[in-house]
PDB file of N, CA and C in Angstrom:
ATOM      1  N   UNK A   1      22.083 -14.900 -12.669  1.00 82.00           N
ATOM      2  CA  UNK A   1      20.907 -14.268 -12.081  1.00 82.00           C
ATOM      3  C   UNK A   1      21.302 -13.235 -11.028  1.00 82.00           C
ATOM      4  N   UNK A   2      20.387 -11.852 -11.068  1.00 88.00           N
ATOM      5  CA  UNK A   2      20.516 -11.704  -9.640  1.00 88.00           C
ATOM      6  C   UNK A   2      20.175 -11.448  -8.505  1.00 88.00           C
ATOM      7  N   UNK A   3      20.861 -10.895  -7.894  1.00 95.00           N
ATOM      8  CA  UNK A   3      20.225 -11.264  -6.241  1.00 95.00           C
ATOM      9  C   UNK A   3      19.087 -10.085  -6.298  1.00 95.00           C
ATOM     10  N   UNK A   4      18.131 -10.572  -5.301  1.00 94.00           N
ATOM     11  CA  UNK A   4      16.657  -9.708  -5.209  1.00 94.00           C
ATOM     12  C   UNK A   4      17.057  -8.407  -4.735  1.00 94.00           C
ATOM     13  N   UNK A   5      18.313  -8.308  -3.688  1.00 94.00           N
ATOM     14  CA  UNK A   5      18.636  -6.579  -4.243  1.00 94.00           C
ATOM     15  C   UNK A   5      19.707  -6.032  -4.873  1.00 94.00           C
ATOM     16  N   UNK A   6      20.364  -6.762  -5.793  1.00 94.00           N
ATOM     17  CA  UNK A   6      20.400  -6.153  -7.390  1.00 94.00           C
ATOM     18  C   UNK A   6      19.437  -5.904  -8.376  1.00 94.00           C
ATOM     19  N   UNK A   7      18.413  -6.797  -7.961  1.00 94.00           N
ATOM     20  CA  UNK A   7      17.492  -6.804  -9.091  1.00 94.00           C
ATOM     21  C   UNK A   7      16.387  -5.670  -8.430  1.00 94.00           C
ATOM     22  N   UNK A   8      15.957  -5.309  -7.710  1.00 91.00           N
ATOM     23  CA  UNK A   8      15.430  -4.099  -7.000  1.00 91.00           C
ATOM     24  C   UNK A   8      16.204  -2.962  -7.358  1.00 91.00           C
ATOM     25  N   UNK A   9      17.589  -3.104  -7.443  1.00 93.00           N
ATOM     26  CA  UNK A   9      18.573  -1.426  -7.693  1.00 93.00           C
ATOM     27  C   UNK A   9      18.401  -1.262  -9.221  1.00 93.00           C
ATOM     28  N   UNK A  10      18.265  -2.391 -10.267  1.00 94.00           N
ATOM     29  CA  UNK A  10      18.733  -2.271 -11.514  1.00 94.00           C
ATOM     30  C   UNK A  10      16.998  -2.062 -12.337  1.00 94.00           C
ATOM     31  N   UNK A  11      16.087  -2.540 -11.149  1.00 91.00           N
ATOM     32  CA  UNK A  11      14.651  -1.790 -11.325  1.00 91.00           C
ATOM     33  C   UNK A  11      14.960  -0.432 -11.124  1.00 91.00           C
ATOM     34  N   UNK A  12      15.088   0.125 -10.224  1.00 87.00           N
ATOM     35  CA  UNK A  12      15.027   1.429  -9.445  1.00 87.00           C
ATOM     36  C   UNK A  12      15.769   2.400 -10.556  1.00 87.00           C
ATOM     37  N   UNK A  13      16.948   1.658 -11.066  1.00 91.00           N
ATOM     38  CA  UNK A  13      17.860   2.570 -11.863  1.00 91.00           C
ATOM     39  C   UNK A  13      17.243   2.843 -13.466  1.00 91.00           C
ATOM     40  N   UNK A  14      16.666   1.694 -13.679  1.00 91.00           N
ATOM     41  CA  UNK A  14      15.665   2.012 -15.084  1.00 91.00           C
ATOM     42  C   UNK A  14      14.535   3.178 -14.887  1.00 91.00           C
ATOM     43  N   UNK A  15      13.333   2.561 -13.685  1.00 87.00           N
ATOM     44  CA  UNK A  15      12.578   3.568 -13.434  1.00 87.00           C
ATOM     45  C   UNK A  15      13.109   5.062 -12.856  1.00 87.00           C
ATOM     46  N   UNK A  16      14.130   5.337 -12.472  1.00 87.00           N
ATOM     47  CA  UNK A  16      14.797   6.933 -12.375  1.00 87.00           C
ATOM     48  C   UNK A  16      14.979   7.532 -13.867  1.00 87.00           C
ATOM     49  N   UNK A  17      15.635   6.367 -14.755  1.00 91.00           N
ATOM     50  CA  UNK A  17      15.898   6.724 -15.975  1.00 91.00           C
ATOM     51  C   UNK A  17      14.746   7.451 -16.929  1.00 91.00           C
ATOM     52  N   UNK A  18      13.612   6.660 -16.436  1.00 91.00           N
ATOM     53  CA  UNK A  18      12.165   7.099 -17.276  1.00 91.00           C
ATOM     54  C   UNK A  18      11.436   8.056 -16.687  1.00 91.00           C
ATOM     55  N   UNK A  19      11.220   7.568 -15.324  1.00 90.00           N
ATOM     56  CA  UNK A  19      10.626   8.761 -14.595  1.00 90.00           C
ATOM     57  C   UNK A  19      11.834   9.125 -13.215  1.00 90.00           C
ATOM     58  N   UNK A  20      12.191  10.351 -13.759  1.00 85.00           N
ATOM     59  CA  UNK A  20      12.866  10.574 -12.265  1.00 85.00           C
ATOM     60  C   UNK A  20      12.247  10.892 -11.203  1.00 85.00           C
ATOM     61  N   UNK A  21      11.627  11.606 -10.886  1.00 85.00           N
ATOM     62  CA  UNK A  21      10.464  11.886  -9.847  1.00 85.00           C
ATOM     63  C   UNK A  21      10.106  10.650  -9.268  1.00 85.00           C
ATOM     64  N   UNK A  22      10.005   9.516 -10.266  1.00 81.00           N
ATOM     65  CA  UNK A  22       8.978   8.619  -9.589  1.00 81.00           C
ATOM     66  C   UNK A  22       9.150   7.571  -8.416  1.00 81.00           C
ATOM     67  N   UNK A  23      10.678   7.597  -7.980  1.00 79.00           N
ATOM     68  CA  UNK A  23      11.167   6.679  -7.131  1.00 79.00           C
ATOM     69  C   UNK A  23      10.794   7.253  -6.063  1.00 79.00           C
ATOM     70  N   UNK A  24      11.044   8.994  -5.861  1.00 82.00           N
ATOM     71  CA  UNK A  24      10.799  10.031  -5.123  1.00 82.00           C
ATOM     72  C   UNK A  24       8.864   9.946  -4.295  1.00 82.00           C
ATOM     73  N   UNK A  25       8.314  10.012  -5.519  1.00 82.00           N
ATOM     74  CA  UNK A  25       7.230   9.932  -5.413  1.00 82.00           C
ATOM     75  C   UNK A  25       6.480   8.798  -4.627  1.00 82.00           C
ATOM     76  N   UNK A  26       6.942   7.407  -5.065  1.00 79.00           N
ATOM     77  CA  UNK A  26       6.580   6.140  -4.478  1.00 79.00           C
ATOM     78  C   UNK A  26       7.094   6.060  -3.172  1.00 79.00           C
ATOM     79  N   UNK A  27       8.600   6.688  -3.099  1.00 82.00           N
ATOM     80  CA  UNK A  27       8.696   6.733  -1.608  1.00 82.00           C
ATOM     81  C   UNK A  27       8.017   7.351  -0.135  1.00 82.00           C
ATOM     82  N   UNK A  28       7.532   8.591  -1.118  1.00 82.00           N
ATOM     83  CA  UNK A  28       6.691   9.450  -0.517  1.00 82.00           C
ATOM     84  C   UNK A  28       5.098   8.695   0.023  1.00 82.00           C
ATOM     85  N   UNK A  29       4.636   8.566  -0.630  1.00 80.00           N
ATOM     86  CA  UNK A  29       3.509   7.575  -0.739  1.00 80.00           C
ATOM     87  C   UNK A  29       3.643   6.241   0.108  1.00 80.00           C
ATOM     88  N   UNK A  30       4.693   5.250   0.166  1.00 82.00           N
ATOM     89  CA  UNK A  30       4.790   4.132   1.065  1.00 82.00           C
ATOM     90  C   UNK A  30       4.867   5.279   2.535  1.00 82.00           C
ATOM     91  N   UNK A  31       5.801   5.461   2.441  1.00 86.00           N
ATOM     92  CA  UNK A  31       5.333   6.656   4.200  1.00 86.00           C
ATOM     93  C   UNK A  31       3.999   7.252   4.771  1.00 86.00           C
ATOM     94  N   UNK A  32       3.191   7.747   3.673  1.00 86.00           N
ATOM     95  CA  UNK A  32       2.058   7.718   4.430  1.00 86.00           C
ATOM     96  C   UNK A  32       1.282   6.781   4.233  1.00 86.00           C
ATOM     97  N   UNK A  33       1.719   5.302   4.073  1.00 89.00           N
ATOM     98  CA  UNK A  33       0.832   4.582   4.114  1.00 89.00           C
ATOM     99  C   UNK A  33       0.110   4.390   5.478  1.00 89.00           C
ATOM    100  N   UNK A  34      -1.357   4.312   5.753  1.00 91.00           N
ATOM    101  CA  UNK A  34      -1.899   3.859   7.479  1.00 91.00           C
ATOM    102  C   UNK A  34      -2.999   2.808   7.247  1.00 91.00           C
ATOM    103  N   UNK A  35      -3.457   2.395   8.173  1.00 91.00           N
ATOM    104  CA  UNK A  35      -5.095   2.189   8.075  1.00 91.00           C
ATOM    105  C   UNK A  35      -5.300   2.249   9.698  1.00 91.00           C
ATOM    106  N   UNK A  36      -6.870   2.923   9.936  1.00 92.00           N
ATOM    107  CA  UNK A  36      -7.132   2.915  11.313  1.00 92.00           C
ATOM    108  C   UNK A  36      -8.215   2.498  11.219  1.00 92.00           C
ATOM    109  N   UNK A  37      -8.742   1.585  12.565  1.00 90.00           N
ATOM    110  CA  UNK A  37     -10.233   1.384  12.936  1.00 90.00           C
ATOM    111  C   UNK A  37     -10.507   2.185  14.335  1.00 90.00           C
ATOM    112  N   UNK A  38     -11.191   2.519  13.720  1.00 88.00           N
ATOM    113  CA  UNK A  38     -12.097   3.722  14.548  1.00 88.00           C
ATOM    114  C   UNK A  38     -12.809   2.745  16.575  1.00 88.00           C
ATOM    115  N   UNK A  39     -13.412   3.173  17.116  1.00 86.00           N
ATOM    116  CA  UNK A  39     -14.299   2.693  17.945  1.00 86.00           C
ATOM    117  C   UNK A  39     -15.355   1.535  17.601  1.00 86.00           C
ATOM    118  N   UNK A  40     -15.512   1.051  18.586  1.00 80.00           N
ATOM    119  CA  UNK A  40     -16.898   0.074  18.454  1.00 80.00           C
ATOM    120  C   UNK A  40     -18.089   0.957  18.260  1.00 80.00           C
ATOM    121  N   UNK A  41     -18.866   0.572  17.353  1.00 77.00           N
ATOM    122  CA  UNK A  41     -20.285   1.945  17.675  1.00 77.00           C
ATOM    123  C   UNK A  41     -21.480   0.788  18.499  1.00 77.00           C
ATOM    124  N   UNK A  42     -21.378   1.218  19.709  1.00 75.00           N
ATOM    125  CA  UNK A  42     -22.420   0.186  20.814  1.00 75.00           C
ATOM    126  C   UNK A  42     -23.880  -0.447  20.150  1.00 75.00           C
ATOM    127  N   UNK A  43     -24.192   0.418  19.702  1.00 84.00           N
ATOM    128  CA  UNK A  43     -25.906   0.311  18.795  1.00 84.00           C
ATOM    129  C   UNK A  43     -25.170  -0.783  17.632  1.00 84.00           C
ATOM    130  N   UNK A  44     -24.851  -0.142  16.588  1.00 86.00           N
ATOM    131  CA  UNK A  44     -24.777  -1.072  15.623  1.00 86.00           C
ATOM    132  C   UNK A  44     -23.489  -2.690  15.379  1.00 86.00           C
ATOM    133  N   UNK A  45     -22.910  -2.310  16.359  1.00 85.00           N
ATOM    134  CA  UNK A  45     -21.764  -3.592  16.645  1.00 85.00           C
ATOM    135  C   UNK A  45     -20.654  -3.031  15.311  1.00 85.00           C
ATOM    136  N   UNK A  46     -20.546  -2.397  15.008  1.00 87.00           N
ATOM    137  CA  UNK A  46     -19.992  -1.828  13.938  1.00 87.00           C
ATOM    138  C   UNK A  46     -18.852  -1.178  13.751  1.00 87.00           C
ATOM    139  N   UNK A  47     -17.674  -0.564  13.592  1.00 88.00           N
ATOM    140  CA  UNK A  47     -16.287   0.078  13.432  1.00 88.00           C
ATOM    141  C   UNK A  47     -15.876   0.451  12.647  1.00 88.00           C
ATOM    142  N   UNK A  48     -15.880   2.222  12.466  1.00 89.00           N
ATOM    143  CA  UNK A  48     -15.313   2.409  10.966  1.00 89.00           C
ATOM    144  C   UNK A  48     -13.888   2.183  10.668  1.00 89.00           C
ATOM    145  N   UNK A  49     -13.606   2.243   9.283  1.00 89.00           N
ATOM    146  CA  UNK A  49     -12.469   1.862   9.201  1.00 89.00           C
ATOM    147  C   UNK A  49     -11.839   2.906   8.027  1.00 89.00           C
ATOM    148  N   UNK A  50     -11.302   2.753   7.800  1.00 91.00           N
ATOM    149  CA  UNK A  50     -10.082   4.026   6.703  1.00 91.00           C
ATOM    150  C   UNK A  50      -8.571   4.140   6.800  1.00 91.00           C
ATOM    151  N   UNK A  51      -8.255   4.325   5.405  1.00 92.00           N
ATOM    152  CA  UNK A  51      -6.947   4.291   5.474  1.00 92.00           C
ATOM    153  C   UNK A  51      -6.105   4.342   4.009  1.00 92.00           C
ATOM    154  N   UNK A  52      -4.719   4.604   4.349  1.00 91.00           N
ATOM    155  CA  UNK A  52      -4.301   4.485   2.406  1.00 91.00           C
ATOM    156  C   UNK A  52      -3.228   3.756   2.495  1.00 91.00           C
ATOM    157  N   UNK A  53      -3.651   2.817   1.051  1.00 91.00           N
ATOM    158  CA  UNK A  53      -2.785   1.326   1.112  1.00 91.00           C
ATOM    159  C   UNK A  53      -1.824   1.458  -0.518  1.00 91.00           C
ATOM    160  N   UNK A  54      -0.905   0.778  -0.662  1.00 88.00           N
ATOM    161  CA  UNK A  54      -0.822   0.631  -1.654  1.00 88.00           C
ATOM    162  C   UNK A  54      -2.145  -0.285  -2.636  1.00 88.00           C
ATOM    163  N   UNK A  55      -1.677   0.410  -4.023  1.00 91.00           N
ATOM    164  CA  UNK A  55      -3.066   0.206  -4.448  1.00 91.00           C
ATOM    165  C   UNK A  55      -3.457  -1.857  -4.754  1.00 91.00           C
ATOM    166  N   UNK A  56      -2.381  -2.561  -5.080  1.00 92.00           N
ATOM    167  CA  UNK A  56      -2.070  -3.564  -4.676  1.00 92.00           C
ATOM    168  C   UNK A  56      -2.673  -4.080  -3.224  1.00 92.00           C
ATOM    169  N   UNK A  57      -2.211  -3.882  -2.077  1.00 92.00           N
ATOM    170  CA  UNK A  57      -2.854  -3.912  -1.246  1.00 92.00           C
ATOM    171  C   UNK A  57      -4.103  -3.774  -0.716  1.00 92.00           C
ATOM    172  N   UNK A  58      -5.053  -2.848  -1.651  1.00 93.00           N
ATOM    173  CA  UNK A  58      -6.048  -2.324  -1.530  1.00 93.00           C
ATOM    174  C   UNK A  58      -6.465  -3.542  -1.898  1.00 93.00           C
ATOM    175  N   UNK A  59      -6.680  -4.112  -3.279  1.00 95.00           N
ATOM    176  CA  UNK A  59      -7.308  -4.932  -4.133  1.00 95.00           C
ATOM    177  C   UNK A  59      -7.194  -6.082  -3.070  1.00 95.00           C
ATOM    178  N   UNK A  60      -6.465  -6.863  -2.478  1.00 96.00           N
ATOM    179  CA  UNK A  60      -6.319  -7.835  -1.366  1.00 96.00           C
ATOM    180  C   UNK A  60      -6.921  -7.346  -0.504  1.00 96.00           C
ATOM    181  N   UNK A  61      -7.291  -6.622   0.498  1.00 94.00           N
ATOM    182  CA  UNK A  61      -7.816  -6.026   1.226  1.00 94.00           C
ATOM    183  C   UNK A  61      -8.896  -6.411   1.088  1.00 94.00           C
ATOM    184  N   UNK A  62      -9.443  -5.631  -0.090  1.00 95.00           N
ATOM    185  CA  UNK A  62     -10.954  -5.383  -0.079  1.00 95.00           C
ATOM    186  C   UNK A  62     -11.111  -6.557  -0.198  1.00 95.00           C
ATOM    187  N   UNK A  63     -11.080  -7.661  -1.567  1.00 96.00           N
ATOM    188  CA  UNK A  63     -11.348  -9.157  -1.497  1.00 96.00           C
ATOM    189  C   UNK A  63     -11.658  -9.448   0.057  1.00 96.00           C
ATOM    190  N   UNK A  64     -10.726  -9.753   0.470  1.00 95.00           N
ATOM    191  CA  UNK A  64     -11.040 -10.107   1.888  1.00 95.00           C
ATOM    192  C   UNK A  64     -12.014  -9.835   2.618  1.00 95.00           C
ATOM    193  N   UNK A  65     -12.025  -8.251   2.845  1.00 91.00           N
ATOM    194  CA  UNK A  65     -13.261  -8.033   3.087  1.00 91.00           C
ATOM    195  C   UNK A  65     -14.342  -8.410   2.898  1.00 91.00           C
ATOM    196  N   UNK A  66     -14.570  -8.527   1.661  1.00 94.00           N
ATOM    197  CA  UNK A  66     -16.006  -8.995   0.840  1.00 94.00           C
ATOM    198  C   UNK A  66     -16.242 -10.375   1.465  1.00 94.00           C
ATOM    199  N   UNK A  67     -15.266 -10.944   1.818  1.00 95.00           N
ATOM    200  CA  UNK A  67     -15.116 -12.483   1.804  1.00 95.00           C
ATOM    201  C   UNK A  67     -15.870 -12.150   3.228  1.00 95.00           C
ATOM    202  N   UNK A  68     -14.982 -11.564   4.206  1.00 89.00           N
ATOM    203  CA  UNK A  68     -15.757 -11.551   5.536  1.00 89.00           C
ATOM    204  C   UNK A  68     -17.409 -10.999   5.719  1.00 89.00           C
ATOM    205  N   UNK A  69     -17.635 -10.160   4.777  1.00 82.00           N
ATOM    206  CA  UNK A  69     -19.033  -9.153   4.874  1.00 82.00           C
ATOM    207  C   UNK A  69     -20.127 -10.298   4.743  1.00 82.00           C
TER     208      UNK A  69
END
């Protein structure tokens, strides 16, 4: 078997193989990952929120959310 970073490099080295760009690309993308919450809004008890997640992350996220709403 192997170790979780061999097995991360020997991912990485397939996906360069198929898409080269795309390691490039994903890296690009985890860097601007953010999320911000905005202010309290006094009237409505309320806080916006926004941000970019992996899309994985998103799907957990939001669940959650829903769970709290």
């Amino acid at each position: 078997p192997l170790s979780d970073y061999k097995l991360a490099q020997a991912i990485d080295a397939w996906v360069d193989k198929i898409d080269p760009g795309g390691l490039r690309r994903t890296r690009a993308a985890a860097r601007s990952r953010d999320v911000q919450i905005g202010g309290r809004d006094e009237e409505s008890g309320t806080s916006p929120m926004w941000g970019r997640l992996f899309s994985a992350d998103a799907a957990i996220l939001d669940r959650r959310l829903k769970q709290m709403a």
